[in-house]
Coordinates of C-alpha atoms in Angstrom, one line a residue:
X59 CA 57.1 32.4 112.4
X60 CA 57.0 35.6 109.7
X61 CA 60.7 36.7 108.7
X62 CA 63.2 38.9 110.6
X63 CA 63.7 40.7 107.6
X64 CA 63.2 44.1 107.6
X65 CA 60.9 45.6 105.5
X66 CA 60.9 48.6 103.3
X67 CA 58.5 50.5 105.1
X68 CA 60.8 50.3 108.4
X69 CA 64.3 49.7 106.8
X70 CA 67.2 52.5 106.5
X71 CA 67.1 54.7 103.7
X72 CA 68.7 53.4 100.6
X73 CA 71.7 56.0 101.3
X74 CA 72.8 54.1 104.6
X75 CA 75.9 52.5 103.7
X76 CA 79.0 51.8 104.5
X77 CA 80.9 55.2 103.8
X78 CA 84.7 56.9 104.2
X79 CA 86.9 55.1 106.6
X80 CA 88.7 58.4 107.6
X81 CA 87.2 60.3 111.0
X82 CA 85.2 63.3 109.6
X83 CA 86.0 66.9 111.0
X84 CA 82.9 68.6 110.7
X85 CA 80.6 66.6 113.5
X86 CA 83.9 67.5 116.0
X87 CA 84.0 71.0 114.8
X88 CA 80.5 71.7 115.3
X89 CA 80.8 70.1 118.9
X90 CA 84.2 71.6 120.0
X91 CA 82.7 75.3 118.6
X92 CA 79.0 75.1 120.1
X93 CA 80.6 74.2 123.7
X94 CA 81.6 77.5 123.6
X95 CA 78.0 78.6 122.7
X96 CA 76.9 76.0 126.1
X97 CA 79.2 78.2 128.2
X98 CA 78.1 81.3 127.4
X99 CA 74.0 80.3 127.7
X100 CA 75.6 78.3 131.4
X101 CA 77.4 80.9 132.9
X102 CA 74.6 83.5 132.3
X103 CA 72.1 81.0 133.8
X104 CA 73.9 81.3 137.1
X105 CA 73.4 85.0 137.1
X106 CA 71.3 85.6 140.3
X107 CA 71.4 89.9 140.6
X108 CA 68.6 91.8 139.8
X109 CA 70.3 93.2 136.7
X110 CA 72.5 91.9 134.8
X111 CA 72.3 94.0 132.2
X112 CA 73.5 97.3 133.8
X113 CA 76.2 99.1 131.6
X114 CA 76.9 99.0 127.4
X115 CA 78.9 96.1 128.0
X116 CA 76.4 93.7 129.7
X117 CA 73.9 94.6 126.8
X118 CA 76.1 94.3 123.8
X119 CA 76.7 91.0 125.3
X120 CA 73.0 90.1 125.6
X121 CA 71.9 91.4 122.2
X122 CA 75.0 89.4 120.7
X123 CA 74.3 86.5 122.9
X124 CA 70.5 86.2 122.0
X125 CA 70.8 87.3 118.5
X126 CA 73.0 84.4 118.0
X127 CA 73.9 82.3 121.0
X128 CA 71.2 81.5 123.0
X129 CA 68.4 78.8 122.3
X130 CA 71.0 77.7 118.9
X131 CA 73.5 75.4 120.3
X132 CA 71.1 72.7 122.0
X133 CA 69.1 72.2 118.8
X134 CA 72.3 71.5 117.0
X135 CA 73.5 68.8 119.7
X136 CA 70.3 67.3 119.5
X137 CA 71.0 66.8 115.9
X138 CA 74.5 65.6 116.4
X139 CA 72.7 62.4 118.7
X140 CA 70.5 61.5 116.1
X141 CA 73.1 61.6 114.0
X142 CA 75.1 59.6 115.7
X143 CA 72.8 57.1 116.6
X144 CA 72.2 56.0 112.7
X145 CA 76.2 55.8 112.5
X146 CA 75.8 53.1 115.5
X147 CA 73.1 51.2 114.1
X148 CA 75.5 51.3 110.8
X149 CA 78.5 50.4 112.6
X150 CA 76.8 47.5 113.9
X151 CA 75.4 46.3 110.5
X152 CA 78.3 47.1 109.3
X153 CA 80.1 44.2 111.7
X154 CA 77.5 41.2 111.0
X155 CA 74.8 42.5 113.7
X156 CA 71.1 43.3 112.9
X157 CA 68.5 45.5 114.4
X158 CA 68.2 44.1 118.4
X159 CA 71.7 44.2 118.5
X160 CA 71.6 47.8 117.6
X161 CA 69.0 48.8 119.6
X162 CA 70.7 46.9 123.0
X163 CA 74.0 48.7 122.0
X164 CA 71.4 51.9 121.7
X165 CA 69.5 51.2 124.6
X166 CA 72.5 50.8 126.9
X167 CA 73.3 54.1 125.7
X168 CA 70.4 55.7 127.0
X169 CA 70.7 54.4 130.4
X170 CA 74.1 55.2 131.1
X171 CA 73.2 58.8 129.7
X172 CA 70.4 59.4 131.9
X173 CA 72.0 58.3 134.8
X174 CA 74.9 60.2 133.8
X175 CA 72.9 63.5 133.2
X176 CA 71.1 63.0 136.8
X177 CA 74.3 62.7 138.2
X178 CA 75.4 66.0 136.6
X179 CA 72.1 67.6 136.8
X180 CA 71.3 67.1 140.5
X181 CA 75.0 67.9 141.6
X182 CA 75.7 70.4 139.6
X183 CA 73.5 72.1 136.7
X184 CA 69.7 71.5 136.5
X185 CA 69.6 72.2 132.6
X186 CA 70.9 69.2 131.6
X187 CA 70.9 68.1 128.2
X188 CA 72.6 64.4 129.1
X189 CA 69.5 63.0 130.8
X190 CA 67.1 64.4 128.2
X191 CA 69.2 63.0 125.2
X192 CA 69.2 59.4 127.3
X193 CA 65.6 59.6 127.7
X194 CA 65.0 60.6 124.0
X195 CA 66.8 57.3 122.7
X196 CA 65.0 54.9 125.3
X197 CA 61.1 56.4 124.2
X198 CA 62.1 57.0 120.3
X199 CA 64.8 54.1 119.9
X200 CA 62.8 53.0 117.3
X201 CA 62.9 56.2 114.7
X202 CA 66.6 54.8 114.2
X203 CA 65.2 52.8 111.6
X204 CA 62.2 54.9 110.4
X205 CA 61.6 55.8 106.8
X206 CA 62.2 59.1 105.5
X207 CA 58.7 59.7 105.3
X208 CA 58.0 58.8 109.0
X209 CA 60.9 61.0 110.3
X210 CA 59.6 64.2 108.5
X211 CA 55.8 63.5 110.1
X212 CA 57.5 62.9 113.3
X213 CA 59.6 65.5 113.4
X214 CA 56.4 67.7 112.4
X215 CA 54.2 66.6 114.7
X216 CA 56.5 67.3 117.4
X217 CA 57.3 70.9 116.2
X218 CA 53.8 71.9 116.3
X219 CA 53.8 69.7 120.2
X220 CA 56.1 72.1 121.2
X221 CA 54.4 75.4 119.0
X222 CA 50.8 74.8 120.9
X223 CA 52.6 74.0 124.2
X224 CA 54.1 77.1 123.7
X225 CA 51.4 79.6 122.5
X226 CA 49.7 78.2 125.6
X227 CA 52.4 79.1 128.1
X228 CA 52.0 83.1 126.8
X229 CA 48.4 83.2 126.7
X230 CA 48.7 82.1 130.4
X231 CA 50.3 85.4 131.3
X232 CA 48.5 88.5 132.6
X233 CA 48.4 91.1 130.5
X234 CA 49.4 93.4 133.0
X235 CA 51.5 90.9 135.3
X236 CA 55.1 92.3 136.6
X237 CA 58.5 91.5 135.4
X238 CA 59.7 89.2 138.5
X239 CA 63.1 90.8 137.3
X240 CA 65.3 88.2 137.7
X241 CA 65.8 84.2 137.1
X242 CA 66.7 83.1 140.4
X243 CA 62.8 82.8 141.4
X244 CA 62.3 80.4 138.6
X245 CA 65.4 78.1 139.3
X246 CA 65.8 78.5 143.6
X247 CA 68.3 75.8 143.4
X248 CA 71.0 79.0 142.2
X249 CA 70.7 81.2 145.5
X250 CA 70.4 78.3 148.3
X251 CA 73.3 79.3 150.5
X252 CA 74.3 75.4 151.3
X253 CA 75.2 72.7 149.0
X254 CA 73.3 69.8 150.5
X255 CA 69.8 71.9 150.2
X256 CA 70.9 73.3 146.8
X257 CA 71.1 69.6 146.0
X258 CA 67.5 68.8 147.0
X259 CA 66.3 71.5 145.3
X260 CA 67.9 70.9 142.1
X261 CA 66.6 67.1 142.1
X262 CA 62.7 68.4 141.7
X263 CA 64.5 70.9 138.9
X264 CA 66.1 67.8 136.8
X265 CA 63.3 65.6 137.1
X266 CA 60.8 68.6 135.8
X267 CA 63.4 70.2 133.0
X268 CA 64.6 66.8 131.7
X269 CA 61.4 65.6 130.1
X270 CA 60.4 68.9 128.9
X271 CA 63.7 70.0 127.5
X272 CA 63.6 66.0 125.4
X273 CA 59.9 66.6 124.0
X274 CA 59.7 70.7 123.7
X275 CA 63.4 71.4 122.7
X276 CA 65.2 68.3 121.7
X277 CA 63.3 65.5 120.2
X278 CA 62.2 67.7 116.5
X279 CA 65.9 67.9 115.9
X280 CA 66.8 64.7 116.9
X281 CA 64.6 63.2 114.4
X282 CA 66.1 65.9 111.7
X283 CA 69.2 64.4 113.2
X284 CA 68.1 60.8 112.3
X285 CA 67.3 61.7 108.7
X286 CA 70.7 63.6 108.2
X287 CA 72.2 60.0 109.2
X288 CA 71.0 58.7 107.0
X289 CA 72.1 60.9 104.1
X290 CA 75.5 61.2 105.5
X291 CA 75.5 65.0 105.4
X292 CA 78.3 65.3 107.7
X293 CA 80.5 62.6 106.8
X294 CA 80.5 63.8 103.1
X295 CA 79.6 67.2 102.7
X296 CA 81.5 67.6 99.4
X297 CA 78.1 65.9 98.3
X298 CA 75.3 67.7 99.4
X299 CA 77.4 71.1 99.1
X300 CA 74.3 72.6 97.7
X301 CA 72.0 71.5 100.3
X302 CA 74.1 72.7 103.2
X303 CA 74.7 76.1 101.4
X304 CA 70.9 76.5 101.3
X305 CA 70.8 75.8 105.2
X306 CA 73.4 77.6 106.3
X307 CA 71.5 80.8 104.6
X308 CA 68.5 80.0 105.8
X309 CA 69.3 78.4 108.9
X310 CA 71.1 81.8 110.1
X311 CA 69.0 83.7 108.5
X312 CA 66.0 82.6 110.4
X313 CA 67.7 82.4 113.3
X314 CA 68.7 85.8 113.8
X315 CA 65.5 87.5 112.5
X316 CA 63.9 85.3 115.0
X317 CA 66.1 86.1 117.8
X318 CA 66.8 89.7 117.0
X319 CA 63.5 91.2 118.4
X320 CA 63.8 89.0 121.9
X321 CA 67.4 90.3 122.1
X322 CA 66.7 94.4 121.7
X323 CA 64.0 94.1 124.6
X324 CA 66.5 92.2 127.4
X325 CA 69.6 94.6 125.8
X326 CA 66.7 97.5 126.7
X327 CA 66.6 99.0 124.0
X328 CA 63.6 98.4 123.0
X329 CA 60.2 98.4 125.4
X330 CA 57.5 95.5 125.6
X331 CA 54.8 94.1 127.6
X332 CA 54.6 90.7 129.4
X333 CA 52.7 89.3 127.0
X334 CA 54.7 90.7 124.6
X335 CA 57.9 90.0 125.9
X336 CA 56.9 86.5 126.2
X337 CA 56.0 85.7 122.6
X338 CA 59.0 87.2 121.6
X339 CA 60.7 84.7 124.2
X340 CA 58.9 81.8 122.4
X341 CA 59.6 82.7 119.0
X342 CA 63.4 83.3 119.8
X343 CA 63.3 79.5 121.1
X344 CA 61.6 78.2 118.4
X345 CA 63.9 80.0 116.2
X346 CA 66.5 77.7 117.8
X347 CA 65.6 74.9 115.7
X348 CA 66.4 77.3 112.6
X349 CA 69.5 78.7 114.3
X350 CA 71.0 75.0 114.9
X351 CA 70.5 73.5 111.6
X352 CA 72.2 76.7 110.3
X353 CA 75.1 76.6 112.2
X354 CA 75.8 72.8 111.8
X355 CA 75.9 73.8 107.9
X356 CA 78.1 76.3 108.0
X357 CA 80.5 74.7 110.5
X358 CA 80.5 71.6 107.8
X359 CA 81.2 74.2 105.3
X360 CA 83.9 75.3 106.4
X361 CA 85.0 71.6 107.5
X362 CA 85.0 70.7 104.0
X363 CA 87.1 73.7 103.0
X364 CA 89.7 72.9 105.8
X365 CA 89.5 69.3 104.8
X366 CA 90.3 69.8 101.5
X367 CA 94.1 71.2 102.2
X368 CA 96.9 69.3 101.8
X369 CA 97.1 66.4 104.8
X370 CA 100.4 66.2 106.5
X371 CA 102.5 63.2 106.0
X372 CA 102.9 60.8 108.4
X373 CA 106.8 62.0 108.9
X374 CA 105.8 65.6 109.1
X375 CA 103.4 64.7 112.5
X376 CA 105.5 61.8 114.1
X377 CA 102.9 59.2 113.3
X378 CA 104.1 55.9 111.7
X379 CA 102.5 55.1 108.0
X380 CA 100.9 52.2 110.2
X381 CA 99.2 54.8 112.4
X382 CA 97.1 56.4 109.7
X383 CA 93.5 55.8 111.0
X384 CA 91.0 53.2 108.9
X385 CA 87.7 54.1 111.0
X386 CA 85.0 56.5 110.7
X387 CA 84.0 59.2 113.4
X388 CA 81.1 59.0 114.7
X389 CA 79.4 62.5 116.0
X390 CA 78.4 60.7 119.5
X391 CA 80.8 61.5 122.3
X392 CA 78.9 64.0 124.3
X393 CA 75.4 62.5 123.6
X394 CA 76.1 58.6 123.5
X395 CA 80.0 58.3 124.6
X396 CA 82.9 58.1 122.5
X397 CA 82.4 55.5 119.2
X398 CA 86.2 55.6 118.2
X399 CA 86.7 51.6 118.4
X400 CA 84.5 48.3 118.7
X401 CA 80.7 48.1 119.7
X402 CA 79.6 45.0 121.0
X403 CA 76.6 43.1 120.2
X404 CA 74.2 41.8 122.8
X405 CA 76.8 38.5 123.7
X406 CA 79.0 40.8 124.8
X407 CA 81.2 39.6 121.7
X408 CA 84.1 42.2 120.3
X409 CA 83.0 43.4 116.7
X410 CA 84.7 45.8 114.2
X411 CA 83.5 49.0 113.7
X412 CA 85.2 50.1 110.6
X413 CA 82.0 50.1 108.3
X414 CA 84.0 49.9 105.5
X415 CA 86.6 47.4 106.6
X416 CA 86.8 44.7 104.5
X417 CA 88.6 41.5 106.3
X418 CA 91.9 40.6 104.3
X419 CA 94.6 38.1 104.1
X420 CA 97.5 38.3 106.8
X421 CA 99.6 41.1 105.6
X422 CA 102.8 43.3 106.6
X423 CA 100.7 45.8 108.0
X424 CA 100.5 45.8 112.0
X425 CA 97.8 47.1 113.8
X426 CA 95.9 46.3 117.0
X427 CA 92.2 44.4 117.6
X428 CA 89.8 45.8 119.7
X429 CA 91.1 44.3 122.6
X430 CA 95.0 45.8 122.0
X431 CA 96.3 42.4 120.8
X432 CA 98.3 43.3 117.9
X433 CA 96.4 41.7 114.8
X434 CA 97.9 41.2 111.0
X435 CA 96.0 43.3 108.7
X436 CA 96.2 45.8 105.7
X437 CA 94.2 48.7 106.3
X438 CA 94.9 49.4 102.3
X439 CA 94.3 46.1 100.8
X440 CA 90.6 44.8 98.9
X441 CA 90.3 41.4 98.6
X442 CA 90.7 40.2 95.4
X443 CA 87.2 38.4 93.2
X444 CA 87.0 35.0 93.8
X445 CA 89.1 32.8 91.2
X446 CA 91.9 35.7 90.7
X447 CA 95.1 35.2 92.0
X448 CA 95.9 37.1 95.1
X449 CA 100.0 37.3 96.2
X450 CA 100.3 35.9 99.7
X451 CA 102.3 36.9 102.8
X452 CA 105.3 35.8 102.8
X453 CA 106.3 32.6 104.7
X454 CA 109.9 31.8 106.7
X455 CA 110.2 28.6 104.9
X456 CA 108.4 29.5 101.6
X457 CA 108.8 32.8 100.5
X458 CA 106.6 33.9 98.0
X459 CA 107.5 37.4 95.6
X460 CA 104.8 40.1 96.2
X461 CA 105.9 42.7 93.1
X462 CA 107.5 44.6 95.8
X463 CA 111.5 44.8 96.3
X464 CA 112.2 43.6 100.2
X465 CA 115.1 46.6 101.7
X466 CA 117.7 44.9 104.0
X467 CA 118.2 45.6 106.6
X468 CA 114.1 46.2 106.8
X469 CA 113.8 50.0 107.1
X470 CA 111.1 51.8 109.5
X471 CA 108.4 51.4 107.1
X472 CA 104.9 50.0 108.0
X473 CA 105.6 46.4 107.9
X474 CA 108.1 47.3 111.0
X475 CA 106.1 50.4 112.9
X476 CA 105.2 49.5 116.2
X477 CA 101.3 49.4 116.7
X478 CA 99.2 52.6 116.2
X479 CA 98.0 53.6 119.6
X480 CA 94.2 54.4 120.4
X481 CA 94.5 58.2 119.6
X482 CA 96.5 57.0 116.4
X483 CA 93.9 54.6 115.2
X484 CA 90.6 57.2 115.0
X485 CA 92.4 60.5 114.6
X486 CA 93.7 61.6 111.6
X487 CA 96.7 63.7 110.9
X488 CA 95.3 67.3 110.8
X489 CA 95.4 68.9 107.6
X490 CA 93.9 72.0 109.4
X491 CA 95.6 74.5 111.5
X492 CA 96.5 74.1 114.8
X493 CA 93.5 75.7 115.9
X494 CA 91.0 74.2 114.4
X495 CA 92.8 70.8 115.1
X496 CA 92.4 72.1 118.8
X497 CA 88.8 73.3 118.6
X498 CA 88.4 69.4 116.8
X499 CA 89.7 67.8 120.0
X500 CA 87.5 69.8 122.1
X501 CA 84.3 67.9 120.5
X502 CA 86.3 64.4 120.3
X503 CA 85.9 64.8 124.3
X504 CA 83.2 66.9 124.3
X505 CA 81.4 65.1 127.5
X506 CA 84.5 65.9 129.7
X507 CA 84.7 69.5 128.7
X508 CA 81.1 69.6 129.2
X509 CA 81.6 68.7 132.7
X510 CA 84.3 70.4 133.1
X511 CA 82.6 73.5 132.3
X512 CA 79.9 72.7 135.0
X513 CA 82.5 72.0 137.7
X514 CA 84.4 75.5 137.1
X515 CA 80.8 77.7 137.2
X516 CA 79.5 75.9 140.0
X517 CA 82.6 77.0 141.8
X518 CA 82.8 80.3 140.3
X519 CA 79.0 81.4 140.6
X520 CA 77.2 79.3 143.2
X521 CA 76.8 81.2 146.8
X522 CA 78.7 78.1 148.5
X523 CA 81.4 78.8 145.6
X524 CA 83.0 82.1 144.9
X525 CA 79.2 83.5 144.7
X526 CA 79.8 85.6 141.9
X527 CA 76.6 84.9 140.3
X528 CA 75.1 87.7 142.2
X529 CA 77.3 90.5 141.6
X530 CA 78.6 90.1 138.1
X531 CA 76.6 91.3 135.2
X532 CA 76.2 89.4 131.4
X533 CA 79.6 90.7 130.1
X534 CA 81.6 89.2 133.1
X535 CA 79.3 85.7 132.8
X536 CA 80.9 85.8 129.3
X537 CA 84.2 86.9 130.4
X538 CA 84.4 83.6 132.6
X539 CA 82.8 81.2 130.0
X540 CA 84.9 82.3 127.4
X541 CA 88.4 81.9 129.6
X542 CA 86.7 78.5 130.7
X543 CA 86.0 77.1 127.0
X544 CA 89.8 78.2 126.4
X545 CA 90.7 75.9 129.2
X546 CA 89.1 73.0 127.9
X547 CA 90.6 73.7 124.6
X548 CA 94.3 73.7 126.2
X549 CA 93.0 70.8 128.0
X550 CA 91.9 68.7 125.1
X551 CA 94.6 69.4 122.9
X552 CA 96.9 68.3 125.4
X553 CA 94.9 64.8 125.6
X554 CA 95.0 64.8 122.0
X555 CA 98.6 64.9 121.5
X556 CA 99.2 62.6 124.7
X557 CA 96.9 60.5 122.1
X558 CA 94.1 60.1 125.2
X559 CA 90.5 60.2 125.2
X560 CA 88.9 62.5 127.8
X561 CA 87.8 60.8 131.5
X562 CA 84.7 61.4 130.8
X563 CA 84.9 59.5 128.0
X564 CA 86.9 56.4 129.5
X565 CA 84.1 56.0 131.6
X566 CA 81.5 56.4 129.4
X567 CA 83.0 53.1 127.6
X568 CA 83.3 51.0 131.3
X569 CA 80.1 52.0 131.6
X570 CA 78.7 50.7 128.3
X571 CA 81.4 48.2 127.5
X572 CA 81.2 46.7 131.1
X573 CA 81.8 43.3 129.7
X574 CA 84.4 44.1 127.5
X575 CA 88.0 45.0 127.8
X576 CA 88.9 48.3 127.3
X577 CA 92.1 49.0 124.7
X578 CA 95.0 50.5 126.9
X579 CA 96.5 53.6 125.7
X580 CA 100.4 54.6 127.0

């Protein structure tokens, strides 16, 4: 029998290793931000009237919204789950597990993501992006893994998938066919008067939209997202700051020269053809891709700026010294469920997740195991080479001197702290503002604000709703998706300092994690 061992041509790139314990801002910036981008491209999907675009309001909006918005925040999520997806297979390294394990934790994912996003996409919203992010991970699971090499073909040979499929759509239309004027006739499922056949209707939408969005939209980025992984772009910026510089310039660059034509002709102020109209169309989407990785950049930009500002003490926020976090984020929650604590391998087995944990004698420090037993250990402490001396805990009956003077009565300090809480253990203090800190816990639960969001148009927008999708024009769409993101940012930042994940999120875990206890937060 040939050797498990991987081999060079199929093994991780030679940057994948263990990295900075503390949870990164910038992959819950970019998500916490761009939701606001899903709710404005949501809400105007629901717009059913035959113009939406009817005063100087509704087309400032549109040109703003195309120019910028639309087609740009999808690409970027996409990114954000391959990303992710290399800081699981890490994680899982990282804990004594090898390559199946990875890819059952992985795999698991995918299922409970497409069954998720069919949940959420035949209820609520066809345009889902859960199912096609599930789907992507059970076909490509593999690419985890992939050489550098492999990922840029890949991602290339997908591009120019989606470039021909494409070109073919607008060479299919008449050069003198007729604007249908509205969306409604391409998505029936938005002016079906009743809930039940709205329902059917959007079942055939899903099941067309979810494999197209994954191979046309989704899976070029999510390779991208794969190689970013692996390079740790996100989780240390500070050393590709060159690199993301270039992006960001580029990235946005592209993307609005790209985008800018499509927008002037649906702002009407300038005139094309259907044929026309529809290239235009194509090259704002493929523009996207452009648009997303630019965005991403400058978000972890600006991350690394706000990172880089004094971090409050523990006694300025309330949090005991014990409470200072000792895992890494991983940019997952909306595309593969929150990855705050312990995967599991394929047993079912409790492992660590900290990849840069290293186990270490019984200490003073208190904290809690995966489970919510509290557990001896020393977030701070590096085992010492073997054959030095190393100072041991100290015993009741043989006390042994540690360097350190012992206050009596013991004050409040970490050997005495009660145990961090979950919120405690994978949030950092914010060294931000308050708002950024909010926008942050936004994309910590970005798959319950994501549904949230769907919940609160559906209500507002669909006929057996409120049925404002008919009457309002693109300035009010935005005018409700904006006061909706807001919501969820209240929302989240109240979780956040109740130091609780989203319930989106809590079941994402069952769901995965079905064999495992879940850690209990008060």
């Amino acid at each position: 029998m040939a050797s498990h061992t991987p081999r060079h041509r199929t093994g991780p790139a030679p940057a994948d290793t263990p990295g900075p314990a503390q949870r990164s801002l910038a992959p819950d910036l970019a998500r916490g931000f761009m939701l606001l981008f899903i709710a404005l491209v949501n809400a105007g999907f629901f717009l059913t009237g035959p113009d939406t675009v009817r005063a100087l309001a509704n087309e400032v909006v549109t040109f703003v919204q195309l120019t910028l918005v639309n087609g740009r925040a999808i690409p970027l999520f996409a990114l954000l789950f391959g990303y992710g997806a290399v800081m699981i297979m890490r994680r899982v390294r990282a804990s004594g597990g090898g390559w199946v394990q990875a890819r059952i934790l992985l795999r698991r994912r995918g299922w409970v993501l497409l069954a998720l996003g069919a949940a959420h996409g035949i209820l609520l919203l066809p345009v889902d992006i859960l199912g096609a992010y599930g789907l992507a991970l059970l076909l490509f699971v593999g690419l985890v893994r992939a050489r550098d090499v492999t990922l840029w073909w890949t991602a290339g040979v997908l591009a120019a998938v989606s470039v021909a499929a494409h070109t073919a759509w607008v060479l299919s239309i008449p050069v003198d066919g007729a604007d249908d004027g509205g969306g409604a006739a391409a998505v029936p499922s938005l002016v079906e008067p009743s809930f039940v056949a709205a329902t059917v209707e959007r079942f055939n939408e899903w099941t067309l939209y979810t494999p197209v969005t994954m191979l046309l939209v989704a899976m070029p980025m999510i390779v991208l997202g794969l190689w970013a992984g692996h390079r740790r772009l996100l989780e240390e910026p500070r050393a590709h700051l060159p690199l993301l510089r270039s992006a960001a310039a580029w990235g946005l660059g592209i993307g609005v020269l790209t985008g800018l034509p499509n927008a002037l002709v649906a702002a009407g102020w300038a005139a094309a053809g259907p044929r026309l109209d529809g290239a235009l169309a194509v090259l704002h989407d493929l523009g996207g891709w452009a648009g997303g990785i630019g965005w991403a950049a400058l978000i972890a930009l600006l991350a690394t700026r706000w990172e880089s500002r004094p971090t409050r003490t523990p006694a300025s926020t309330g949090i005991p010294a014990s409470a200072v976090p000792t895992d890494a984020s991983s940019p997952t929650d909306l595309i593969a469920g929150s990855s705050h604590t312990d995967t599991s391998a394929d047993t079912g087995t409790p492992v660590a997740t900290d990849p840069t944990h290293t186990p270490a004698p019984a200490g003073p420090t208190s904290t809690s195991s995966p489970t919510g037993t509290p557990v001896a250990t020393d977030p701070t402490h590096t085992p010492a080479p073997t054959g030095t001396s190393v100072p041991t805990a100290p015993t009741p009956t043989a006390p042994v001197s540690t360097g350190q003077r012992t206050p009596a009565p013991p004050a409040p300090t970490a050997s005495t702290a009660p145990p961090a809480t979950a919120e405690q253990r994978t949030s950092a203090p914010p060294a931000a503002g308050p708002v950024v800190t909010a926008v942050a816990a936004v994309g910590e639960r970005s798959l319950s604000c994501y549904l949230l969001q769907s919940l609160v148009f559906t209500a507002v927008f669909a006929p057996y709703g409120l049925g404002l999708g008919a009457s309002l024009g693109a300035a009010g769409a935005a005018a409700v998706a904006v006061a909706t993101w807001l919501a969820s940012v209240a929302a989240a930042e109240a979780l956040r300092r109740a130091d609780r994940r989203g319930p989106a999120e809590v079941l994402m875990r069952r769901l995965i994690r079905r064999r495992e206890p879940l850690p209990r937060t008060p």
